[in-house]
Coordinates of C-alpha atoms in Angstrom, one line a residue:
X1 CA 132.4 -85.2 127.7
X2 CA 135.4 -86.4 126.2
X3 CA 133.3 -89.8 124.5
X4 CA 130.4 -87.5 123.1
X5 CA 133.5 -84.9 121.3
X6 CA 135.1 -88.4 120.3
X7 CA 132.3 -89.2 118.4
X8 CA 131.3 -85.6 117.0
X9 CA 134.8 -85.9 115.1
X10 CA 134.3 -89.7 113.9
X11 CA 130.8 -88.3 112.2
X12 CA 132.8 -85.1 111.0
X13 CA 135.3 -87.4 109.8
X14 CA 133.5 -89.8 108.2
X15 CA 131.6 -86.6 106.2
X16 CA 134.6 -85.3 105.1
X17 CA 136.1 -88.4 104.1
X18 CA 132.9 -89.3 102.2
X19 CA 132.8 -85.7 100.3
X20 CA 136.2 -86.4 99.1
X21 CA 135.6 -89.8 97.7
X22 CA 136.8 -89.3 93.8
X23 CA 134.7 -88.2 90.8
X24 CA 134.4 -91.1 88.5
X25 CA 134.2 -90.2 84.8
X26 CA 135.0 -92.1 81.7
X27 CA 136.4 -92.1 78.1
X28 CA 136.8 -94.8 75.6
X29 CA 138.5 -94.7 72.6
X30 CA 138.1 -96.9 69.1
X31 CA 141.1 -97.0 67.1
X32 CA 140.0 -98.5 64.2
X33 CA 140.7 -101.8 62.4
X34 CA 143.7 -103.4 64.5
X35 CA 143.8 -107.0 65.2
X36 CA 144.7 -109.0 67.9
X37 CA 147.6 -110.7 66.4
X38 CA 149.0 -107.4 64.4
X39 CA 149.0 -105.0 68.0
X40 CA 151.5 -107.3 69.7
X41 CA 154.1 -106.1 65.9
X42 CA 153.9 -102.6 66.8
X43 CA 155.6 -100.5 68.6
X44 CA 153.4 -99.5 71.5
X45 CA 154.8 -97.6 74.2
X46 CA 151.5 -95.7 75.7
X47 CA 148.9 -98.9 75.4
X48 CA 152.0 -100.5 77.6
X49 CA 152.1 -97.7 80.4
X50 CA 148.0 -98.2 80.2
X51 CA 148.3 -102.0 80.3
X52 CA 150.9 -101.8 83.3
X53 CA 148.1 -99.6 85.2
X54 CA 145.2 -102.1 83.8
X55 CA 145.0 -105.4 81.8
X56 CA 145.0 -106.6 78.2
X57 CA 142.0 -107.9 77.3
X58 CA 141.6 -110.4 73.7
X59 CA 137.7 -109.8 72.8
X60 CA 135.6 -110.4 69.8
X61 CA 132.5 -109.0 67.1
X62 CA 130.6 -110.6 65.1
X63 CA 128.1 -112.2 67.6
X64 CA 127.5 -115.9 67.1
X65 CA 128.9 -117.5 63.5
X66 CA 126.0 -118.7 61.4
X67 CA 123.2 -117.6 64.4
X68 CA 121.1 -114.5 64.5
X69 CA 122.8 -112.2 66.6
X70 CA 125.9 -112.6 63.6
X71 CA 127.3 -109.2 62.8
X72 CA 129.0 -108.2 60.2
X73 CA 133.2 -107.2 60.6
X74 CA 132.4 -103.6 59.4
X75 CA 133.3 -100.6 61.0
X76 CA 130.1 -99.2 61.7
X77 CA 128.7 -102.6 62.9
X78 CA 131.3 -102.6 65.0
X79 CA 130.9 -99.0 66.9
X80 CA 127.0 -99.8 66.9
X81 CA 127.9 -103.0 68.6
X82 CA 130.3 -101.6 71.4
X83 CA 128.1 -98.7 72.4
X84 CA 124.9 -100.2 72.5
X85 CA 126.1 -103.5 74.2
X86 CA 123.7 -105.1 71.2
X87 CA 124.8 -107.2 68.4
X88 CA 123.2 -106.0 65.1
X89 CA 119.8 -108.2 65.2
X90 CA 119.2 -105.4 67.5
X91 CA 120.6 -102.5 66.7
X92 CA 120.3 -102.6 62.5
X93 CA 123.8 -101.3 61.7
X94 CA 124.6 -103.6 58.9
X95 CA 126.6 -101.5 56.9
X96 CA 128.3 -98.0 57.0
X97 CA 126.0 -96.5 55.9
X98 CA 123.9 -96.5 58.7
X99 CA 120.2 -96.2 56.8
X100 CA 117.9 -97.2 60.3
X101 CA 119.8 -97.8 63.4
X102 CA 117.2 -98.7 66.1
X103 CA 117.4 -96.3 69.2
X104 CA 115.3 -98.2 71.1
X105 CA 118.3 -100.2 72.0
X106 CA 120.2 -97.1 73.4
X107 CA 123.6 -96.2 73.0
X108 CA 125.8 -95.5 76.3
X109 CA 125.3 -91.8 75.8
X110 CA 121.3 -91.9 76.1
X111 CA 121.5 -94.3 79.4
X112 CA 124.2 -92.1 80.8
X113 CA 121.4 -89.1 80.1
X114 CA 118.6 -90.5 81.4
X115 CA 120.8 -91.0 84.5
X116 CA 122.7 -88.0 85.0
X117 CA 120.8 -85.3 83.3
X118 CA 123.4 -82.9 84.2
X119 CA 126.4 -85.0 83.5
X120 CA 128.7 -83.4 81.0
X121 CA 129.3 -85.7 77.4
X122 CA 131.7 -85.4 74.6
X123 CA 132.9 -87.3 71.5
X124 CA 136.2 -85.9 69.5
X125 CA 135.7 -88.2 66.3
X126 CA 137.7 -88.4 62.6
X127 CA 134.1 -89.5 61.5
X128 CA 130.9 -87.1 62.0
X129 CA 128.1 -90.0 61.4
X130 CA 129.3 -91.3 65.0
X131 CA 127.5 -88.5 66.4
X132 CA 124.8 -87.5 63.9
X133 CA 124.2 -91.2 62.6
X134 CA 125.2 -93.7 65.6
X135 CA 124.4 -91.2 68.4
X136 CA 121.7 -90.1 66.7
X137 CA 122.1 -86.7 68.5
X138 CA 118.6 -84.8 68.2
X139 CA 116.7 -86.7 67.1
X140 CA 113.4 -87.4 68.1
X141 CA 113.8 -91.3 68.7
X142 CA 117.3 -90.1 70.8
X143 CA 115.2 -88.3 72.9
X144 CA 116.5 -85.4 71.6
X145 CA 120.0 -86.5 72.9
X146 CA 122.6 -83.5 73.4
X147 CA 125.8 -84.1 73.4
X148 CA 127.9 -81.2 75.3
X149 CA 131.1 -81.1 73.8
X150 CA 132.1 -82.2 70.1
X151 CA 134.7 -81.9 67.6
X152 CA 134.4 -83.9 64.5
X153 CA 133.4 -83.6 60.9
X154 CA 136.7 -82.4 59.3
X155 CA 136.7 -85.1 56.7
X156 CA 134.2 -82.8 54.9
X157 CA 136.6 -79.9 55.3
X158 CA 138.5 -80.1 51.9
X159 CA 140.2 -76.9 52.4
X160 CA 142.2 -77.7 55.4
X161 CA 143.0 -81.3 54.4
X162 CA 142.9 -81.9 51.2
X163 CA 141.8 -86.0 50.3
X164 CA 144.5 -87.7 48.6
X165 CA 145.0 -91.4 47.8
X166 CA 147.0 -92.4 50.7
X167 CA 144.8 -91.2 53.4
X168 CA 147.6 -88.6 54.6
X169 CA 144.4 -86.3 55.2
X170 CA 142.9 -88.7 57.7
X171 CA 146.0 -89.4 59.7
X172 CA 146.1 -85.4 60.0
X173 CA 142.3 -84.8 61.2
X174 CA 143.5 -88.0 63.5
X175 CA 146.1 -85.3 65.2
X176 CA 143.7 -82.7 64.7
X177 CA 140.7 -84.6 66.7
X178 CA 143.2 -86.4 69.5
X179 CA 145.0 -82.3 70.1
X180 CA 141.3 -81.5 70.9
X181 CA 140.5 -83.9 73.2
X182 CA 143.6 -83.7 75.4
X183 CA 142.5 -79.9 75.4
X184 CA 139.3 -80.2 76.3
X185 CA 139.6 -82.8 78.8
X186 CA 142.5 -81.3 80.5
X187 CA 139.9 -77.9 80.6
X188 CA 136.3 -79.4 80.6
X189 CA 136.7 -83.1 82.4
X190 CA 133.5 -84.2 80.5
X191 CA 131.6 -87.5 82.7
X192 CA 131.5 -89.5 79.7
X193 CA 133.3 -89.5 76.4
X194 CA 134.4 -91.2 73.1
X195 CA 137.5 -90.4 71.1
X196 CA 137.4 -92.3 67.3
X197 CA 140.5 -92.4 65.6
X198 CA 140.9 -93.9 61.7
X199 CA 143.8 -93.8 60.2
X200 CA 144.9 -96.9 61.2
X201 CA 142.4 -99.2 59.1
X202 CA 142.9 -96.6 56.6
X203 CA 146.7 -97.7 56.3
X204 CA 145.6 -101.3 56.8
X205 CA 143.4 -101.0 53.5
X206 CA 146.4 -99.6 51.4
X207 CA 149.8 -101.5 53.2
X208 CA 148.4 -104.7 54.4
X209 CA 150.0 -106.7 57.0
X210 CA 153.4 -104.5 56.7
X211 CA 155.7 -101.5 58.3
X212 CA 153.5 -99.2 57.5
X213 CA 150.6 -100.5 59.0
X214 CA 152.4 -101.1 62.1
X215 CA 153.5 -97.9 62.0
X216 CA 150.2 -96.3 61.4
X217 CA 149.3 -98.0 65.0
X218 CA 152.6 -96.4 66.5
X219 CA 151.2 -93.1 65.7
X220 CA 147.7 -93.4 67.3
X221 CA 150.2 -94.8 70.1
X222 CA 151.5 -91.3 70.2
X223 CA 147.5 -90.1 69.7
X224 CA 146.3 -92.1 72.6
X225 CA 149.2 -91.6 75.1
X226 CA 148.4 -87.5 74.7
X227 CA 145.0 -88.2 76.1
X228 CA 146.3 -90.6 78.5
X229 CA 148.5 -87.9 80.0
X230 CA 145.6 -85.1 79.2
X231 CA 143.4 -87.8 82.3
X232 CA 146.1 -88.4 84.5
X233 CA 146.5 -84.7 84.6
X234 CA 142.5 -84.7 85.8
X235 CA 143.3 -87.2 88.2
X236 CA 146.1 -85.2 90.0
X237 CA 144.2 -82.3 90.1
X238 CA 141.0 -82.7 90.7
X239 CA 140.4 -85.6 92.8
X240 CA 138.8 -87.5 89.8
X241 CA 139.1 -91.4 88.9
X242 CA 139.1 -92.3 85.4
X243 CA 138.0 -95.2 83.4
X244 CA 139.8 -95.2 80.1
X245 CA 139.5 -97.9 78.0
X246 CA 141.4 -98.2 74.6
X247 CA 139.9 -100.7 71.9
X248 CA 139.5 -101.6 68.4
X249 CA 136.5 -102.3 66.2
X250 CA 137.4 -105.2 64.2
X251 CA 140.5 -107.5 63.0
X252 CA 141.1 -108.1 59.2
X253 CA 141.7 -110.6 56.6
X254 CA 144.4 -113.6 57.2
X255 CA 147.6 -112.9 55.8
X256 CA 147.3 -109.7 54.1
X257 CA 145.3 -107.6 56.9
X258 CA 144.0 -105.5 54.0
X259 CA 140.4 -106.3 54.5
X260 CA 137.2 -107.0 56.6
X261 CA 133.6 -107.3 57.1
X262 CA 133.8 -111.8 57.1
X263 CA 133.6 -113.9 60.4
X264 CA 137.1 -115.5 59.7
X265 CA 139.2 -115.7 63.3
X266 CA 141.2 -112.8 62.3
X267 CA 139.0 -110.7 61.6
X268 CA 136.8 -111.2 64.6
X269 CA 139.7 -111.2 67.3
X270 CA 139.8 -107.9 68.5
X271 CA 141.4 -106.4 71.7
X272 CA 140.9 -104.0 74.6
X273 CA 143.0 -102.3 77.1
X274 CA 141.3 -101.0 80.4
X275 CA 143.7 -98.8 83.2
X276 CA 141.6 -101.1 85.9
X277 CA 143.3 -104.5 87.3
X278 CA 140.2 -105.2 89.5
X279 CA 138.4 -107.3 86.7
X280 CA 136.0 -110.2 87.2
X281 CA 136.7 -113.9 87.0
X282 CA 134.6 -113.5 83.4
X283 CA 137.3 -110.9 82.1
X284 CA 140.3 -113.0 83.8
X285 CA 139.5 -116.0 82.6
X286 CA 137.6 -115.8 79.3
X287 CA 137.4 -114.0 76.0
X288 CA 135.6 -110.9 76.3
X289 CA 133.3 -109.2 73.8
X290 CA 132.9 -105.8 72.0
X291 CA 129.4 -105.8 73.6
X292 CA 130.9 -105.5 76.9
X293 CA 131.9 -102.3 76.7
X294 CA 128.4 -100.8 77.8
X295 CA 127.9 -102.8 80.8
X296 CA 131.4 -101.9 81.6
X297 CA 130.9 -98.3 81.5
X298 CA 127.1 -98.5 83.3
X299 CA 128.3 -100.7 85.9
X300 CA 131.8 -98.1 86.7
X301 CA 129.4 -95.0 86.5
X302 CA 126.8 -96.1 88.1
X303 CA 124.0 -96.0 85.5
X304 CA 121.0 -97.5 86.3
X305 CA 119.4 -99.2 83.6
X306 CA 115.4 -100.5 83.1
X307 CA 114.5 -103.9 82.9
X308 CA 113.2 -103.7 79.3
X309 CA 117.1 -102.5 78.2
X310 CA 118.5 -104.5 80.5
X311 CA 117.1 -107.6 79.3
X312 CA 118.1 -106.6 76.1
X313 CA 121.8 -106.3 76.7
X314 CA 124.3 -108.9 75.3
X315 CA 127.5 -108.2 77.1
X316 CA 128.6 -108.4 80.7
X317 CA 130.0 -106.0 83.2
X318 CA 133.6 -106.8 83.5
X319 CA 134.1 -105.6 87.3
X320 CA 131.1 -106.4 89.1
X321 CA 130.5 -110.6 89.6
X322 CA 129.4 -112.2 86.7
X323 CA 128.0 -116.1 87.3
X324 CA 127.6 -117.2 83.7
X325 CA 127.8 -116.8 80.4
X326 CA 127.7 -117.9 76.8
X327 CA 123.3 -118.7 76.9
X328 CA 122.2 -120.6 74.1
X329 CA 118.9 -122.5 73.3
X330 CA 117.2 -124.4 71.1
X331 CA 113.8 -125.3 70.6
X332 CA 112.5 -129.4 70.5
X333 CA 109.7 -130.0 68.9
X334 CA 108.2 -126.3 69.3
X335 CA 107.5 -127.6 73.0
X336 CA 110.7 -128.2 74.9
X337 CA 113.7 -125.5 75.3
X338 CA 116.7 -126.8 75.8
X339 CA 119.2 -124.4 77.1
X340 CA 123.1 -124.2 77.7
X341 CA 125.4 -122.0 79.1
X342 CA 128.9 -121.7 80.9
X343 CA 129.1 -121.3 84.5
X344 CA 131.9 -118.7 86.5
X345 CA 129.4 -119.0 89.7
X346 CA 132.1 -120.3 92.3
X347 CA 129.1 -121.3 94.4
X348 CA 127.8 -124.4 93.8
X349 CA 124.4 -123.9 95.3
X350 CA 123.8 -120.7 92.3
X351 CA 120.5 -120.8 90.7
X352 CA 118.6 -119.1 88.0
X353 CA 115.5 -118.1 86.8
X354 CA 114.3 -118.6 83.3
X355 CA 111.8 -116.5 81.7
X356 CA 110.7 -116.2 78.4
X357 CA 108.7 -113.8 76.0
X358 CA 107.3 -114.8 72.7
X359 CA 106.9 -110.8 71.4
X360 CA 109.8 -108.2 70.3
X361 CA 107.9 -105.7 71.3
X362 CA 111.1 -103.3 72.0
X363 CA 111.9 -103.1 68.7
X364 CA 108.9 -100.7 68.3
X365 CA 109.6 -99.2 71.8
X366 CA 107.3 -101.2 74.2
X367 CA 107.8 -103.9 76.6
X368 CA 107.3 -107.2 76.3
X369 CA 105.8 -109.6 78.9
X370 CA 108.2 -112.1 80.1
X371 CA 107.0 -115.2 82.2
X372 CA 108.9 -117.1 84.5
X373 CA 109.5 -120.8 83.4
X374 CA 111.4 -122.6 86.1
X375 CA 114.9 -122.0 88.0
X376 CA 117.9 -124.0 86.8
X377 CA 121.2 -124.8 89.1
X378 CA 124.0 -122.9 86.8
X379 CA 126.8 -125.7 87.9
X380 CA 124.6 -128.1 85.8
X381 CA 125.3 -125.6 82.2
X382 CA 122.1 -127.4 80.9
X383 CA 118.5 -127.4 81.3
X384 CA 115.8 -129.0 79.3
X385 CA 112.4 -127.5 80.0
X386 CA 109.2 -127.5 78.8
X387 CA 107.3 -124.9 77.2
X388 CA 104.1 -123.6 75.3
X389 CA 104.8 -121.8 72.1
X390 CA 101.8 -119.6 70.4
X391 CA 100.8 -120.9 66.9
X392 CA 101.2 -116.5 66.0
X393 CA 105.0 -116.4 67.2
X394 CA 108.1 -117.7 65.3
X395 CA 110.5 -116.9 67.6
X396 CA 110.9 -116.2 71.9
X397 CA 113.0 -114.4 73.7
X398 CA 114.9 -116.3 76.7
X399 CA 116.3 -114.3 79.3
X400 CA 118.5 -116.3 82.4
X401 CA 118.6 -114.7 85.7
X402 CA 121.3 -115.2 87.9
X403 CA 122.1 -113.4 91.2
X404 CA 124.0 -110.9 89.4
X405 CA 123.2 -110.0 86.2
X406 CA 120.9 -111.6 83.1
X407 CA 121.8 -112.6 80.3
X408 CA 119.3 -113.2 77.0
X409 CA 119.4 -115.2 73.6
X410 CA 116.8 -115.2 70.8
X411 CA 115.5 -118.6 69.5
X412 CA 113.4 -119.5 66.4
X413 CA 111.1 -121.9 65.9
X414 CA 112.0 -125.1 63.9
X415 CA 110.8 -124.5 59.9
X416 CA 111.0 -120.4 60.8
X417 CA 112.9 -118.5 58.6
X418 CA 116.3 -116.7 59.6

């Protein structure tokens, strides 16, 4: 009698211990146009109390210099880049004007949808084309994507903040947008959200490397640390565990810091803070990227993802193992690929498979057909193997399977245009 009520309370025990297992949500915020070398001058007293909890991360944009996945140091690029997980050969940002992003790469907000159709969304943004543009919220190629709780577009309200030379109207909706979203966090706890902040590259553009600029980033300091304290609040009270991760979109221009949009170091340094310490050996031990973020945020929240996305992604996951990275091929004589890479795999014995696909068929929203090529030990970093390339295609599609993840590059044929 005693052994059978024993075990009735370790199964009630284990219930109740399971139902009480913390709600994970997450919220990411861009503060625009900060580089890696310029943070470390300011003062920062809220990213520090974040990085004490977490890590500092230096990342990069631009994809690879002088190769197809290169991407412009623009703004928009740059938020295309982080929330898609794509560089812009994929996701067709190339400017701000945003004329035909391509949804079939999808943005966080659509996978975290298609996952959680009753998960709760929100973006408080200084800039309304992050939602209408980026997000692409209802439209048909979005699948009609709703977000649930916004707050931007007050850069069109002329009334309340008048435009003026200096950008004193932006730093103001910057208040305006970050009051918001400590109050609607603190009330709502939306699953998933984005906070954009702009003033920063906005004082960048007029001061240059200077006080001002550094204190332009003090202020989103200020900005940031009320949101901060807006999801510890969550936390405390309702048994929630955040992900909040704090980054910036590009770097500028040596010296003066008053420009961007080239693939100089400084512009293409970037930074991230996460509130997490449990990183992978990739994240510890390497440069991260801004197309990292998705992965980050699927692989926290628990977003399944479909091959044909998937195999699309160029970023990692920066918590769960990651056994390589840094693919990259070249074709010999249109019937040998030669492929590298950099191995994290602490097992020696680690293999991957290759497969390949000669169509881009996801650019119009089907699959493509991938074939398996051969497996390749990942301590080796190099594999030479041979292939059959259709006379119709200029270009394949190489996609290296580990035990852990995939990771992809594009390669063109010798003679093929760029």
């Amino acid at each position: 009698m005693n052994k059978l009520f024993l075990v009735i309370l370790l199964c009630l025990t284990g219930s109740i211990t399971l139902a009480q297992q913390p709600e994970r949500k997450t919220l990411f915020i861009i503060t625009d146009g900060i580089p890696v070398d310029i943070i470390h001058k300011a003062s920062t007293p809220n990213l520090d109390r974040i990085e004490q909890e977490g890590i500092f991360l230096e990342s990069y944009v631009g994809g690879e210099r002088g190769g197809i996945t290169q991407t412009p140091t623009i703004s928009s690029n740059c938020y295309a880049t982080l929330i898609t997980g794509t560089w812009v050969n994929k996701h067709n940002v190339w400017d701000n004007n945003i004329a035909n992003p391509n949804y079939n790469y999808p943005t966080i907000f659509r996978l975290y949808k298609d996952a959680y159709p009753d998960g709760k969304t929100a973006i408080y943004s200084t800039w309304l084309d992050n939602r209408t543009k980026l997000l692409g919220e209802g439209l048909d190629a979005t699948k009609n994507l709703k977000i649930d709780y916004a707050f931007d577009g007050l850069e069109h309200d002329t009334i309340n903040y008048p435009h003026d030379k200096h950008s004193n109207y932006i730093k103001k909706i910057d208040a305006a947008v970050a009051s918001e979203a400590a109050s609607s966090i603190s009330k709502n706890g939306p699953d998933l959200s984005w906070v954009y902040l702009q003033y920063t590259d906005d004082a960048g553009h007029h001061y240059g490397n200077s006080p001002e600029f550094y204190n332009s980033i003090t202020y989103h300091d200020a900005l940031i640390g009320l949101i901060y304290d807006a999801v510890k609040q969550r936390e405390e009270e309702y048994n929630e565990e955040w992900l909040f991760i704090v980054a910036t979109d590009h770097g500028r221009t040596p010296l003066t810091a008053r420009s961007h949009g080239g693939q100089s170091d400084s512009e293409r340094n970037t930074w991230m803070v996460i509130n997490k310490k449990d990183i992978n050996d990739y994240a510890l031990n390497y440069r991260t990227a801004a197309v990292d973020l998705l992965p980050t945020i699927a692989d926290y929240m628990n977003i399944a993802i479909d091959q044909s996305t998937l195999y699309e992604l160029d970023g990692l996951s920066l918590f769960s193992p990651a056994d390589a990275f840094n693919l990259k091929g070249v074709l010999i004589d249109n019937s040998k690929l030669l492929l590298s890479w950099t191995s994290i795999s602490k097992n020696s014995d680690t293999t991957a498979e290759v497969y390949i696909s000669t169509t881009n068929n996801i650019k119009e929203g089907n699959p493509d057909r991938y074939i398996k090529i051969g497996e390749v030990p990942l301590k080796e970093e190099l594999a030479l193997l041979s292939i059959e390339m259709p006379e119709v295609s200029d270009f394949l599609k190489v996609v290296l399977k580990t035990p852990n993840h995939t990771l992809n590059y594009w390669v063109r044929k010798v003679g093929s245009e760029k």
